[in-house]
Coordinates of C-alpha atoms in Angstrom, one line a residue:
Chain A
M14 CA 2.4 9.8 118.2
N15 CA 0.4 11.6 120.9
L16 CA 0.4 12.3 124.6
L17 CA 0.6 8.5 125.3
T18 CA 4.0 8.5 123.5
I19 CA 5.5 10.3 126.5
P20 CA 4.6 7.7 129.2
L21 CA 5.2 4.8 126.8
R22 CA 8.7 6.0 126.0
N23 CA 9.5 6.7 129.6
I24 CA 8.5 3.2 130.5
R25 CA 10.9 1.9 127.9
R26 CA 13.6 4.3 129.0
R27 CA 14.7 2.4 132.0
P28 CA 13.9 -1.2 131.3
L29 CA 15.5 -2.5 134.5
K30 CA 13.5 -0.1 136.8
T31 CA 10.3 -0.6 134.8
G32 CA 10.9 -4.4 134.8
L33 CA 11.4 -4.6 138.5
L34 CA 8.4 -2.4 139.2
L35 CA 6.3 -4.5 136.8
L36 CA 7.7 -7.7 138.4
V37 CA 6.7 -6.6 141.9
F38 CA 3.2 -5.4 140.9
S39 CA 2.7 -8.5 138.7
L40 CA 3.7 -10.7 141.7
G41 CA 1.2 -8.9 143.8
V42 CA -1.5 -9.4 141.1
M43 CA -0.4 -13.0 140.7
S44 CA -0.7 -13.7 144.4
I45 CA -4.2 -12.2 144.5
V46 CA -5.3 -14.2 141.4
T47 CA -3.7 -17.4 142.8
L48 CA -5.3 -17.0 146.2
S49 CA -8.6 -16.2 144.6
Q50 CA -8.5 -19.1 142.2
V51 CA -7.2 -21.5 144.9
S52 CA -9.8 -20.4 147.4
R53 CA -12.5 -20.7 144.8
V54 CA -11.5 -24.2 143.8
V55 CA -10.7 -25.3 147.3
G56 CA -13.9 -23.8 148.6
H57 CA -15.8 -25.7 145.9
N58 CA -13.9 -28.9 146.7
L59 CA -14.3 -28.4 150.4
E60 CA -18.0 -28.0 150.0
Q61 CA -18.2 -31.1 148.0
Q62 CA -16.2 -33.0 150.6
L63 CA -18.4 -31.6 153.3
N64 CA -21.5 -32.5 151.4
S65 CA -20.2 -36.1 151.3
F66 CA -20.8 -36.1 155.1
G67 CA -24.5 -36.2 154.7
A68 CA -27.6 -34.5 153.5
N69 CA -28.6 -31.0 154.2
I70 CA -32.2 -31.0 153.0
M71 CA -35.0 -33.4 154.0
V72 CA -38.1 -34.1 151.9
S73 CA -40.9 -36.0 153.8
P74 CA -44.6 -36.5 153.3
H75 CA -47.1 -34.3 155.2
R76 CA -48.1 -36.2 158.2
E77 CA -51.5 -36.2 159.8
K78 CA -50.9 -36.4 163.5
L79 CA -53.3 -36.8 166.5
S80 CA -52.5 -35.9 170.0
V81 CA -53.9 -38.8 172.0
S82 CA -54.9 -38.1 175.6
Y83 CA -57.5 -39.7 177.7
G84 CA -58.3 -39.2 181.4
G85 CA -55.1 -37.4 182.0
F86 CA -53.1 -40.2 180.4
H87 CA -51.0 -38.8 177.6
L88 CA -49.9 -41.1 174.8
G89 CA -48.0 -38.4 172.8
E90 CA -48.5 -37.9 169.0
M91 CA -49.6 -40.8 167.0
L92 CA -49.6 -41.2 163.2
L93 CA -53.1 -41.8 161.9
E94 CA -51.8 -43.6 158.8
P95 CA -48.2 -43.7 157.6
E96 CA -47.8 -41.7 154.4
Y97 CA -45.3 -42.2 151.7
L98 CA -43.7 -40.2 148.9
Q99 CA -43.6 -41.6 145.4
E100 CA -39.9 -42.2 144.8
A101 CA -39.8 -41.6 141.1
A102 CA -42.2 -38.6 141.0
T103 CA -40.3 -37.0 144.0
K104 CA -37.0 -37.5 142.2
V105 CA -38.3 -35.9 139.0
A106 CA -39.7 -33.0 140.9
I107 CA -36.4 -32.4 142.8
E108 CA -34.4 -32.6 139.5
S109 CA -36.7 -30.1 137.8
I110 CA -36.0 -27.1 140.0
G111 CA -34.1 -24.0 138.7
L112 CA -31.2 -24.7 140.9
R113 CA -31.0 -28.4 140.0
E114 CA -27.3 -28.2 139.2
R115 CA -26.8 -27.4 142.9
I116 CA -28.3 -30.8 143.8
S117 CA -25.5 -33.3 144.2
T118 CA -27.3 -36.3 145.7
V119 CA -30.9 -37.5 146.1
A120 CA -31.2 -40.5 148.4
P121 CA -34.7 -41.9 149.0
K122 CA -35.4 -44.2 151.9
L123 CA -38.2 -46.5 153.0
V124 CA -38.4 -47.3 156.7
T125 CA -40.3 -50.1 158.5
M126 CA -40.0 -52.0 161.7
V127 CA -39.4 -55.7 161.8
R128 CA -39.0 -58.2 164.7
L129 CA -35.8 -60.2 164.6
K130 CA -34.7 -62.6 167.4
E131 CA -37.4 -61.2 169.6
Q132 CA -36.2 -57.7 169.1
A133 CA -37.8 -54.8 167.2
V134 CA -35.4 -53.3 164.7
A135 CA -35.7 -50.6 162.0
L136 CA -35.2 -51.8 158.5
V137 CA -34.2 -49.1 156.0
G138 CA -34.4 -49.5 152.2
V139 CA -31.8 -47.4 150.3
R140 CA -30.5 -46.9 146.8
W141 CA -26.9 -48.0 147.4
D142 CA -25.3 -45.8 144.8
Q143 CA -26.9 -42.7 146.1
E144 CA -26.5 -43.7 149.8
L145 CA -22.8 -44.5 149.5
R146 CA -22.3 -41.2 147.7
L147 CA -24.1 -39.4 150.5
K148 CA -22.2 -41.2 153.2
S149 CA -18.7 -41.6 151.9
Y150 CA -17.5 -41.7 155.5
W151 CA -19.1 -45.2 155.9
G152 CA -16.8 -48.1 156.3
T153 CA -17.3 -51.8 157.2
T154 CA -15.8 -53.8 160.1
S155 CA -16.4 -57.0 158.2
G156 CA -17.6 -57.9 154.8
R157 CA -18.4 -55.2 152.2
F158 CA -21.2 -52.9 151.1
P159 CA -24.0 -54.9 149.5
R160 CA -23.8 -55.5 145.8
E161 CA -26.6 -58.1 145.4
R162 CA -30.2 -57.3 145.8
D163 CA -30.7 -59.7 148.7
E164 CA -27.8 -58.5 150.8
L165 CA -28.1 -56.6 154.0
L166 CA -25.8 -54.1 155.7
V167 CA -26.1 -54.2 159.5
G168 CA -25.4 -51.3 161.8
A169 CA -22.7 -51.8 164.4
R170 CA -25.0 -51.7 167.5
A171 CA -27.7 -53.7 165.8
A172 CA -25.2 -56.4 164.9
T173 CA -24.0 -56.6 168.5
A174 CA -27.5 -56.6 170.0
L175 CA -28.8 -59.3 167.6
G176 CA -25.6 -61.2 167.5
L177 CA -25.2 -61.0 163.8
S178 CA -22.1 -61.3 161.7
Q179 CA -21.2 -61.2 158.0
G180 CA -22.5 -64.1 156.0
D181 CA -25.4 -64.9 158.4
R182 CA -28.8 -65.5 156.8
L183 CA -31.9 -63.8 158.1
A184 CA -35.6 -64.2 157.2
V185 CA -36.9 -60.7 156.8
L186 CA -40.6 -60.0 155.8
G187 CA -40.8 -63.6 154.5
R188 CA -37.6 -63.4 152.4
E189 CA -34.2 -64.9 153.3
L190 CA -31.5 -62.3 153.1
V191 CA -27.7 -62.5 153.5
I192 CA -25.6 -60.1 155.7
G193 CA -23.1 -58.7 153.3
G194 CA -21.3 -56.5 155.8
I195 CA -21.3 -54.9 159.2
L196 CA -21.1 -51.2 159.3
S197 CA -18.4 -49.5 161.3
E198 CA -19.7 -47.4 164.2
T199 CA -20.8 -44.0 162.9
G200 CA -22.3 -42.5 166.1
S201 CA -25.6 -41.9 164.2
D202 CA -28.9 -43.7 163.8
D203 CA -27.3 -45.9 161.2
D204 CA -25.7 -47.9 164.0
S205 CA -29.0 -49.3 165.1
V206 CA -30.6 -50.3 161.8
L207 CA -30.5 -52.8 159.1
L208 CA -30.1 -51.5 155.6
M209 CA -31.2 -53.2 152.4
D210 CA -32.0 -52.5 148.8
L211 CA -34.9 -50.1 148.5
G212 CA -36.5 -51.8 145.5
L213 CA -36.6 -55.2 147.3
L214 CA -38.1 -53.6 150.5
Q215 CA -40.8 -51.9 148.4
E216 CA -41.6 -55.3 147.0
L217 CA -41.6 -57.1 150.4
M218 CA -43.8 -54.3 151.9
E219 CA -46.0 -54.3 148.8
R220 CA -45.5 -50.6 148.4
P221 CA -44.0 -50.2 145.0
G222 CA -42.3 -46.9 144.4
A223 CA -42.8 -45.8 148.0
A224 CA -40.3 -43.8 150.1
S225 CA -40.7 -42.7 153.7
F226 CA -38.5 -39.6 153.1
V227 CA -35.8 -38.4 150.7
E228 CA -32.5 -36.9 151.8
V229 CA -31.0 -34.3 149.5
A230 CA -27.4 -33.0 149.5
A231 CA -27.1 -29.6 147.9
L232 CA -24.1 -27.6 147.1
C233 CA -24.6 -24.2 148.6
S234 CA -21.7 -22.1 147.4
G235 CA -22.9 -18.9 146.0
C236 CA -26.6 -19.6 146.7
P237 CA -28.4 -19.6 150.0
I238 CA -29.9 -23.0 150.9
E239 CA -33.2 -21.2 151.5
D240 CA -33.5 -20.6 147.7
I241 CA -33.1 -24.3 147.0
V242 CA -35.6 -25.2 149.7
A243 CA -38.1 -22.6 148.4
Q244 CA -37.8 -24.1 144.9
L245 CA -38.2 -27.6 146.2
R246 CA -41.3 -26.6 148.2
E247 CA -42.8 -25.1 145.0
S248 CA -42.0 -28.2 143.1
L249 CA -43.3 -30.5 145.8
P250 CA -46.4 -28.8 147.3
A251 CA -47.6 -32.0 148.9
A252 CA -44.3 -32.7 150.7
E253 CA -42.6 -31.1 153.7
V254 CA -39.1 -29.7 152.8
T255 CA -36.8 -28.7 155.6
A256 CA -33.3 -27.5 155.6
L257 CA -30.9 -28.9 158.2
Q258 CA -29.7 -25.4 159.0
Q259 CA -27.1 -26.3 161.5
V260 CA -25.4 -28.7 159.0
V261 CA -25.6 -26.1 156.2
N262 CA -24.3 -23.3 158.4
Q263 CA -21.3 -25.3 159.6
R264 CA -20.4 -26.2 156.0
M265 CA -20.8 -22.7 154.8
A266 CA -18.8 -21.3 157.7
S267 CA -15.9 -23.5 156.7
V268 CA -16.1 -22.5 153.0
R269 CA -16.5 -18.8 154.0
F270 CA -13.5 -19.0 156.3
V271 CA -11.2 -20.1 153.4
Q272 CA -12.6 -17.4 151.2
R273 CA -12.3 -14.7 153.8
L274 CA -8.8 -15.7 154.6
A275 CA -7.9 -15.4 151.0
L276 CA -9.7 -12.1 150.7
S277 CA -7.8 -10.7 153.7
I278 CA -4.4 -11.7 152.4
S279 CA -5.4 -10.3 148.9
V280 CA -6.3 -7.0 150.4
I281 CA -3.0 -6.7 152.2
I282 CA -1.1 -7.6 149.0
L283 CA -3.1 -5.2 147.0
V284 CA -2.5 -2.3 149.4
T285 CA 1.2 -3.1 149.5
A286 CA 1.4 -3.2 145.7
S287 CA -0.6 0.0 145.4
A288 CA 1.7 1.7 147.9
M289 CA 4.7 0.6 145.8
I290 CA 3.2 2.0 142.6
G291 CA 2.4 5.2 144.5
L292 CA 5.9 5.5 145.9
S293 CA 7.5 4.7 142.5
M294 CA 5.4 7.4 140.8
L295 CA 6.2 9.9 143.6
S296 CA 9.9 9.2 143.0
A297 CA 9.3 9.5 139.3
V298 CA 7.8 12.9 139.8
N299 CA 10.8 14.1 141.7
E300 CA 13.2 12.6 139.2
R301 CA 11.3 14.2 136.3
R302 CA 10.8 17.7 137.6
C303 CA 12.9 19.0 134.7
D304 CA 10.7 17.1 132.1
I305 CA 7.6 18.5 133.8
G306 CA 9.2 22.0 133.5
I307 CA 9.9 21.5 129.8
L308 CA 6.4 20.4 129.1
R309 CA 4.9 23.2 131.1
S310 CA 7.1 25.7 129.3
L311 CA 5.8 24.3 126.0
G312 CA 2.3 25.1 127.1
Y313 CA 1.2 21.8 128.6
A314 CA -1.6 22.4 131.1
R315 CA -1.4 21.0 134.6
S316 CA -4.2 18.5 133.6
R317 CA -1.9 17.2 130.9
I318 CA 0.9 16.6 133.3
F319 CA -1.5 14.9 135.6
L320 CA -2.8 12.7 132.7
I321 CA 0.8 11.7 131.7
F322 CA 1.5 10.2 135.1
C323 CA -1.9 8.6 135.3
L324 CA -1.4 7.1 131.9
E325 CA 2.0 5.8 132.9
A326 CA 0.4 4.1 136.0
A327 CA -2.4 2.8 133.8
L328 CA 0.0 1.2 131.4
L329 CA 1.9 -0.4 134.3
G330 CA -1.3 -1.6 135.9
A331 CA -2.7 -3.0 132.6
M332 CA 0.5 -4.9 131.9
A333 CA 0.8 -6.2 135.5
G334 CA -2.9 -7.1 135.6
C335 CA -2.7 -9.1 132.4
G336 CA 0.6 -10.7 133.2
G337 CA -0.3 -11.3 136.8
Y338 CA -3.6 -12.9 135.9
L339 CA -2.0 -15.4 133.5
T340 CA 0.9 -16.3 135.8
G341 CA -1.6 -16.4 138.7
L342 CA -3.7 -19.0 136.9
L343 CA -0.5 -21.1 136.3
A344 CA 0.6 -20.7 139.9
A345 CA -2.9 -21.7 141.1
D346 CA -2.8 -24.8 139.0
R347 CA 0.7 -25.7 140.3
A348 CA -0.3 -24.9 143.9
L349 CA -3.4 -27.1 143.7
G350 CA -1.4 -29.9 142.1
L351 CA 1.4 -29.6 144.6
L352 CA -0.8 -29.5 147.6
S353 CA -3.3 -32.1 146.3
L354 CA -6.0 -29.7 147.3
A355 CA -8.6 -30.4 144.7
E356 CA -8.1 -33.4 142.6
G357 CA -9.6 -33.2 139.2
L358 CA -10.4 -29.5 139.6
T359 CA -8.3 -26.9 137.8
P360 CA -8.5 -23.1 137.6
Q361 CA -10.3 -22.2 134.3
F362 CA -8.9 -19.5 131.9
D363 CA -11.6 -17.0 131.2
P364 CA -11.0 -14.2 128.7
G365 CA -13.6 -12.0 130.4
Q366 CA -11.8 -12.4 133.8
L367 CA -8.5 -11.5 132.1
V368 CA -10.1 -8.3 130.7
L369 CA -11.7 -7.5 134.1
S370 CA -8.5 -8.2 136.0
S371 CA -6.5 -5.9 133.7
L372 CA -9.1 -3.2 134.0
A373 CA -9.3 -3.6 137.8
F374 CA -5.6 -3.4 138.3
T375 CA -5.3 -0.5 135.8
A376 CA -7.8 1.4 137.9
I377 CA -6.0 0.5 141.1
A378 CA -2.7 1.6 139.7
V379 CA -4.2 4.9 138.6
I380 CA -5.8 5.4 142.0
A381 CA -2.3 4.8 143.6
A382 CA -0.8 7.3 141.2
L383 CA -3.4 10.1 141.8
Y384 CA -1.4 11.8 144.6
P385 CA 2.0 11.7 142.8
A386 CA 0.3 12.9 139.6
W387 CA -1.3 15.8 141.5
Q388 CA 2.1 16.7 143.0
G389 CA 3.6 16.6 139.5
A390 CA 0.9 18.8 138.1
R391 CA 1.6 21.4 140.8
I392 CA 5.2 21.9 139.8
E393 CA 5.8 25.4 138.4
P394 CA 7.8 25.3 135.1
A395 CA 10.3 28.0 136.0
A396 CA 11.0 26.3 139.4
A397 CA 11.7 23.0 137.7
L398 CA 13.9 24.4 135.0
T399 CA 16.0 26.8 137.1
Q400 CA 17.3 23.9 139.2
F401 CA 19.8 23.1 136.4
Chain B
M3 CA 4.2 43.7 120.2
L4 CA 5.3 42.9 123.7
S5 CA 5.8 45.5 126.4
A6 CA 6.3 45.4 130.2
Q7 CA 5.9 48.3 132.6
N8 CA 7.1 48.5 136.2
I9 CA 7.9 44.8 136.6
S10 CA 9.0 43.9 140.1
K11 CA 9.8 40.5 141.5
H12 CA 11.2 39.3 144.8
Y13 CA 11.9 36.0 146.4
S14 CA 12.0 35.0 150.0
C15 CA 15.3 33.4 151.1
N16 CA 15.5 32.2 154.7
G17 CA 12.8 34.6 155.7
T18 CA 14.6 37.5 154.0
R19 CA 12.9 39.4 151.1
V20 CA 15.3 39.5 148.2
S21 CA 14.5 41.9 145.4
V22 CA 15.3 40.4 142.0
L23 CA 13.7 42.9 139.7
Q24 CA 12.7 46.5 140.5
Q25 CA 10.4 48.6 138.3
I26 CA 11.6 47.2 135.0
D27 CA 10.2 48.5 131.7
F28 CA 10.7 46.5 128.6
R29 CA 9.5 46.7 125.0
L30 CA 9.9 44.4 122.0
A31 CA 8.7 45.4 118.5
E32 CA 7.5 42.9 115.9
G33 CA 10.6 41.2 114.3
E34 CA 13.0 42.8 116.8
F35 CA 16.0 41.1 118.3
V36 CA 16.6 42.3 121.9
A37 CA 19.4 41.0 124.1
I38 CA 19.2 41.2 127.9
I39 CA 22.6 41.4 129.4
G40 CA 24.1 41.7 132.8
R41 CA 26.2 39.8 135.3
S42 CA 25.2 36.7 137.1
G43 CA 22.4 37.4 139.6
S44 CA 21.3 40.6 137.9
G45 CA 17.8 39.2 137.2
K46 CA 18.1 38.5 133.4
T47 CA 16.6 35.0 133.6
T48 CA 13.8 36.1 135.9
L49 CA 12.9 38.9 133.5
L50 CA 12.9 36.4 130.6
N51 CA 10.8 34.0 132.6
I52 CA 8.3 36.7 133.4
L53 CA 8.1 38.0 129.8
S54 CA 7.6 34.4 128.5
T55 CA 4.8 33.8 131.2
L56 CA 6.7 31.1 132.9
I57 CA 6.4 33.0 136.2
R58 CA 4.2 35.9 137.3
P59 CA 5.7 39.2 138.5
D60 CA 4.8 40.6 141.9
S61 CA 3.7 43.9 140.3
G62 CA 3.7 45.6 137.0
Q63 CA 1.9 44.8 133.7
I64 CA 2.9 43.0 130.5
H65 CA 1.0 43.5 127.3
Y66 CA 1.2 41.3 124.3
H67 CA -0.7 42.9 121.5
D68 CA -4.0 43.8 123.3
K69 CA -3.7 41.2 126.0
E70 CA -2.6 42.0 129.6
L71 CA -0.6 38.9 130.5
T72 CA -0.2 39.2 134.3
S73 CA -3.9 38.9 134.9
L74 CA -4.4 36.2 132.3
A75 CA -5.9 32.9 133.4
E76 CA -3.5 30.0 133.5
K77 CA -5.3 28.3 130.6
E78 CA -4.7 31.3 128.4
R79 CA -1.0 31.5 129.5
N80 CA -0.6 27.9 128.6
R81 CA -2.2 28.5 125.2
L82 CA 0.1 31.5 124.6
R83 CA 3.2 29.4 125.3
K84 CA 1.9 26.7 123.0
T85 CA 1.2 29.0 120.0
D86 CA 3.0 32.3 120.2
F87 CA 5.9 32.0 122.6
A88 CA 8.8 29.6 122.5
V89 CA 11.5 29.2 125.0
I90 CA 15.0 27.7 124.7
F91 CA 17.3 27.1 127.6
Q92 CA 21.0 27.0 128.3
F93 CA 20.9 23.2 129.0
H94 CA 18.8 22.4 125.9
H95 CA 16.2 20.7 127.9
L96 CA 15.1 17.9 125.6
L97 CA 13.2 14.8 126.9
P98 CA 16.0 12.1 126.8
Y99 CA 13.6 9.3 126.0
L100 CA 12.1 10.9 122.9
T101 CA 13.8 10.9 119.5
V102 CA 14.8 14.1 117.9
L103 CA 11.6 14.1 115.8
E104 CA 9.4 13.4 118.8
N105 CA 11.2 16.2 120.8
T106 CA 10.6 18.6 117.9
L107 CA 6.9 17.6 117.8
L108 CA 6.5 17.9 121.6
P109 CA 4.5 21.1 121.6
L110 CA 2.0 19.4 119.3
M111 CA 1.8 16.1 121.3
G112 CA -0.4 17.4 124.2
G113 CA -3.6 15.8 123.0
L114 CA -4.7 12.2 122.6
S115 CA -5.3 12.6 118.8
P116 CA -2.3 11.4 116.9
I117 CA 0.2 13.8 115.2
S118 CA -0.9 14.3 111.6
R119 CA 1.3 13.6 108.6
A120 CA 1.4 17.3 107.8
E121 CA 2.7 18.1 111.3
R122 CA 5.3 15.4 111.0
E123 CA 6.4 16.9 107.7
R124 CA 6.5 20.3 109.2
A125 CA 8.8 19.0 112.0
R126 CA 11.1 17.4 109.5
Q127 CA 11.3 20.8 107.7
C128 CA 12.2 22.5 110.9
L129 CA 14.9 20.0 111.6
Q130 CA 16.2 20.6 108.0
R131 CA 16.1 24.3 108.7
V132 CA 18.4 24.0 111.7
G133 CA 20.7 21.6 109.9
L134 CA 19.7 18.3 111.5
T135 CA 18.5 16.3 108.4
G136 CA 19.1 12.6 109.0
L137 CA 19.1 12.8 112.8
A138 CA 15.3 12.6 113.3
D139 CA 15.4 9.1 114.8
R140 CA 18.3 9.7 117.2
L141 CA 17.9 10.1 120.9
P142 CA 19.3 13.3 122.4
G143 CA 21.9 11.5 124.3
R144 CA 23.6 10.6 121.0
L145 CA 23.8 14.3 119.9
S146 CA 26.4 16.9 120.6
G147 CA 25.5 20.0 122.7
G148 CA 25.2 22.1 119.6
E149 CA 22.9 19.6 117.9
Q150 CA 20.7 19.4 121.0
Q151 CA 20.3 23.1 121.1
R152 CA 19.4 23.0 117.4
V153 CA 16.6 20.5 118.2
A154 CA 15.4 22.9 120.9
I155 CA 15.3 25.7 118.3
A156 CA 13.5 23.4 115.8
R157 CA 11.0 22.6 118.5
A158 CA 10.5 26.4 118.9
L159 CA 9.9 26.7 115.2
V160 CA 7.4 23.9 114.7
T161 CA 4.5 25.9 116.2
D162 CA 5.3 29.0 114.1
S163 CA 5.9 31.0 117.4
R164 CA 6.0 34.7 117.1
I165 CA 8.6 35.3 119.8
L166 CA 11.6 33.2 120.7
F167 CA 12.8 33.5 124.3
A168 CA 16.4 32.2 124.5
D169 CA 18.0 31.9 128.0
E170 CA 21.8 31.7 127.5
P171 CA 21.4 29.5 124.4
T172 CA 25.2 29.2 124.0
G173 CA 26.0 29.0 127.7
S174 CA 26.9 25.4 127.7
L175 CA 28.5 25.2 124.3
D176 CA 32.1 25.8 123.1
T177 CA 32.8 29.0 121.2
A178 CA 32.6 27.5 117.7
T179 CA 29.3 25.7 118.4
G180 CA 28.0 28.8 120.2
S181 CA 28.8 30.9 117.2
R182 CA 27.0 28.6 114.9
I183 CA 23.9 28.7 117.1
M184 CA 24.1 32.5 117.2
A185 CA 24.4 32.5 113.4
L186 CA 21.2 30.4 113.2
L187 CA 19.3 32.7 115.6
A188 CA 20.5 35.7 113.5
E189 CA 19.2 33.9 110.4
L190 CA 15.8 33.2 112.0
H191 CA 15.6 36.9 113.0
Q192 CA 16.3 37.9 109.5
E193 CA 13.4 35.7 108.4
G194 CA 11.1 37.8 110.7
L195 CA 11.2 36.0 114.1
S196 CA 11.2 38.2 117.2
I197 CA 13.8 37.2 119.7
V198 CA 14.5 38.0 123.3
M199 CA 17.8 36.6 124.3
V200 CA 19.6 36.5 127.7
T201 CA 23.4 36.4 127.4
H202 CA 26.4 37.6 129.2
E203 CA 28.6 37.4 126.1
P204 CA 29.0 40.9 124.7
A205 CA 29.9 39.5 121.3
Y206 CA 26.6 37.6 121.0
A207 CA 24.7 40.6 122.5
A208 CA 26.1 42.7 119.6
L209 CA 24.1 40.5 117.1
A210 CA 20.9 41.9 118.6
Q211 CA 19.4 45.2 117.5
R212 CA 19.1 46.4 121.0
T213 CA 20.3 45.5 124.4
V214 CA 18.7 45.8 127.8
E215 CA 21.3 45.8 130.6
L216 CA 20.4 44.8 134.1
E217 CA 22.4 45.2 137.3
D218 CA 21.1 44.0 140.7
G219 CA 17.5 43.9 139.3
V220 CA 17.6 47.4 138.0
R221 CA 17.7 48.4 134.4
L222 CA 20.7 50.5 133.5
N223 CA 19.9 51.7 130.0

């Protein structure tokens, strides 16, 4: 039994009123927690989905270039000697950086030019599992994605230009390969190339383990892409690492939009809930003028009256924070399930977040109650008691 | 023990200055029982509130032992009401959501440290003293008017107050209950408690050792 007994008993005194106030405040907290959880999970999911539309970091070998010009005739920049990355070493280096858990896909490629049916065409060696993960938007107009080592996937424009169709056999670099499928039009460079297994191409080119460049897809939520690029540069001093900023910025803008929208709505709910607590406490001060008068006549200092109202708000805030967090998690789980927003991803219960949420909403409730508590503390004892 | 000189108080009502008390002198000796009597609006309650430090007078001085109370800081006035002065009112004024025992302990509950076992025992003794044994866990709403007033008296006793200020303590009670409350106050006075009581009942005023009569804010005797 101490000063806390007074607000505790008062909360119990009117269960319906307290219950309704708690319900409203808890709903506010629940909405905020739900929005925050949904935006976090959806943001993460959205980012993963966006990342499936391609790489956002490019790792390539340093190139020695010569600008060739003679007698006013400019030939542009020419490669002195094509350089290659070592696929395995590059992959190990990429996967050893501090932010490695942010790397979702590493897709090495080897590019060479071949002549088919009197036309020059680019032949690209890929690791199918990584490539298909990186380009989940790919589809085929006929056939399927290659499963066998000697199967080719032909870009839509290349197929038209070379008159190729699924099941055709082609001699490529001295080896007969089968066209496993024709790629649907993508609007990218992939339309004009032939794609095949990287290991086989390395063999045919007699460049074991070589890669022309490596595409990397990184998850950027919560960390700037520059940090990942910096760590990759440190890990691969002999390579050129460049971030495809436009791609990254577009992805991050989408994620941030979702998060900002959730934050804006949360702020509105928070202000409304705080105003409700404040109004309720203000009305409690007016209702309990007599109680304040009694306490003041018993020698309670103004600071004690102030404390009583703040403690009452703190108790409400703590209960609403705790209840709202738990129901918010459940609501987020239901919302994600109902809206099919993030398959396989669920909001995680975190005791630390529960404590933080309770503390934060306790503080918010106390802040909302400061003015009413100050009003209560100003009441003169005699003025309060002589009303009756 | 307690003395007041030239106490004046006025209120403003619709821009008009209304004088409630004019140049009142008052004195209370240790262990004395003084009744303040007068008709409604004569300023009895205002005088009691001023003497018990609930309000400040516009002018005049009040001395309690060596202390001048009108110039005392609010912190000191609060402390005085907590330790030396106790006030009971016509309408009992208990907190309806606290039990009888908790209401009795209210003057000691102002801190965050819990009430001690000794304090709790002291409160039970005070309840026993006012004849409320067995009602400690009841809420005030389930008590009669007389019982509620007894709780208020027990609350006044729990801090060993030196002076009990009672504002019409029987005002809202029937005659029989009122008489029992007055008998209790008389007993407490016999045990050494100083009492200042406001009443308009001549029969109850007769229980006091001395009466101070007010009319229109002026002391008659």
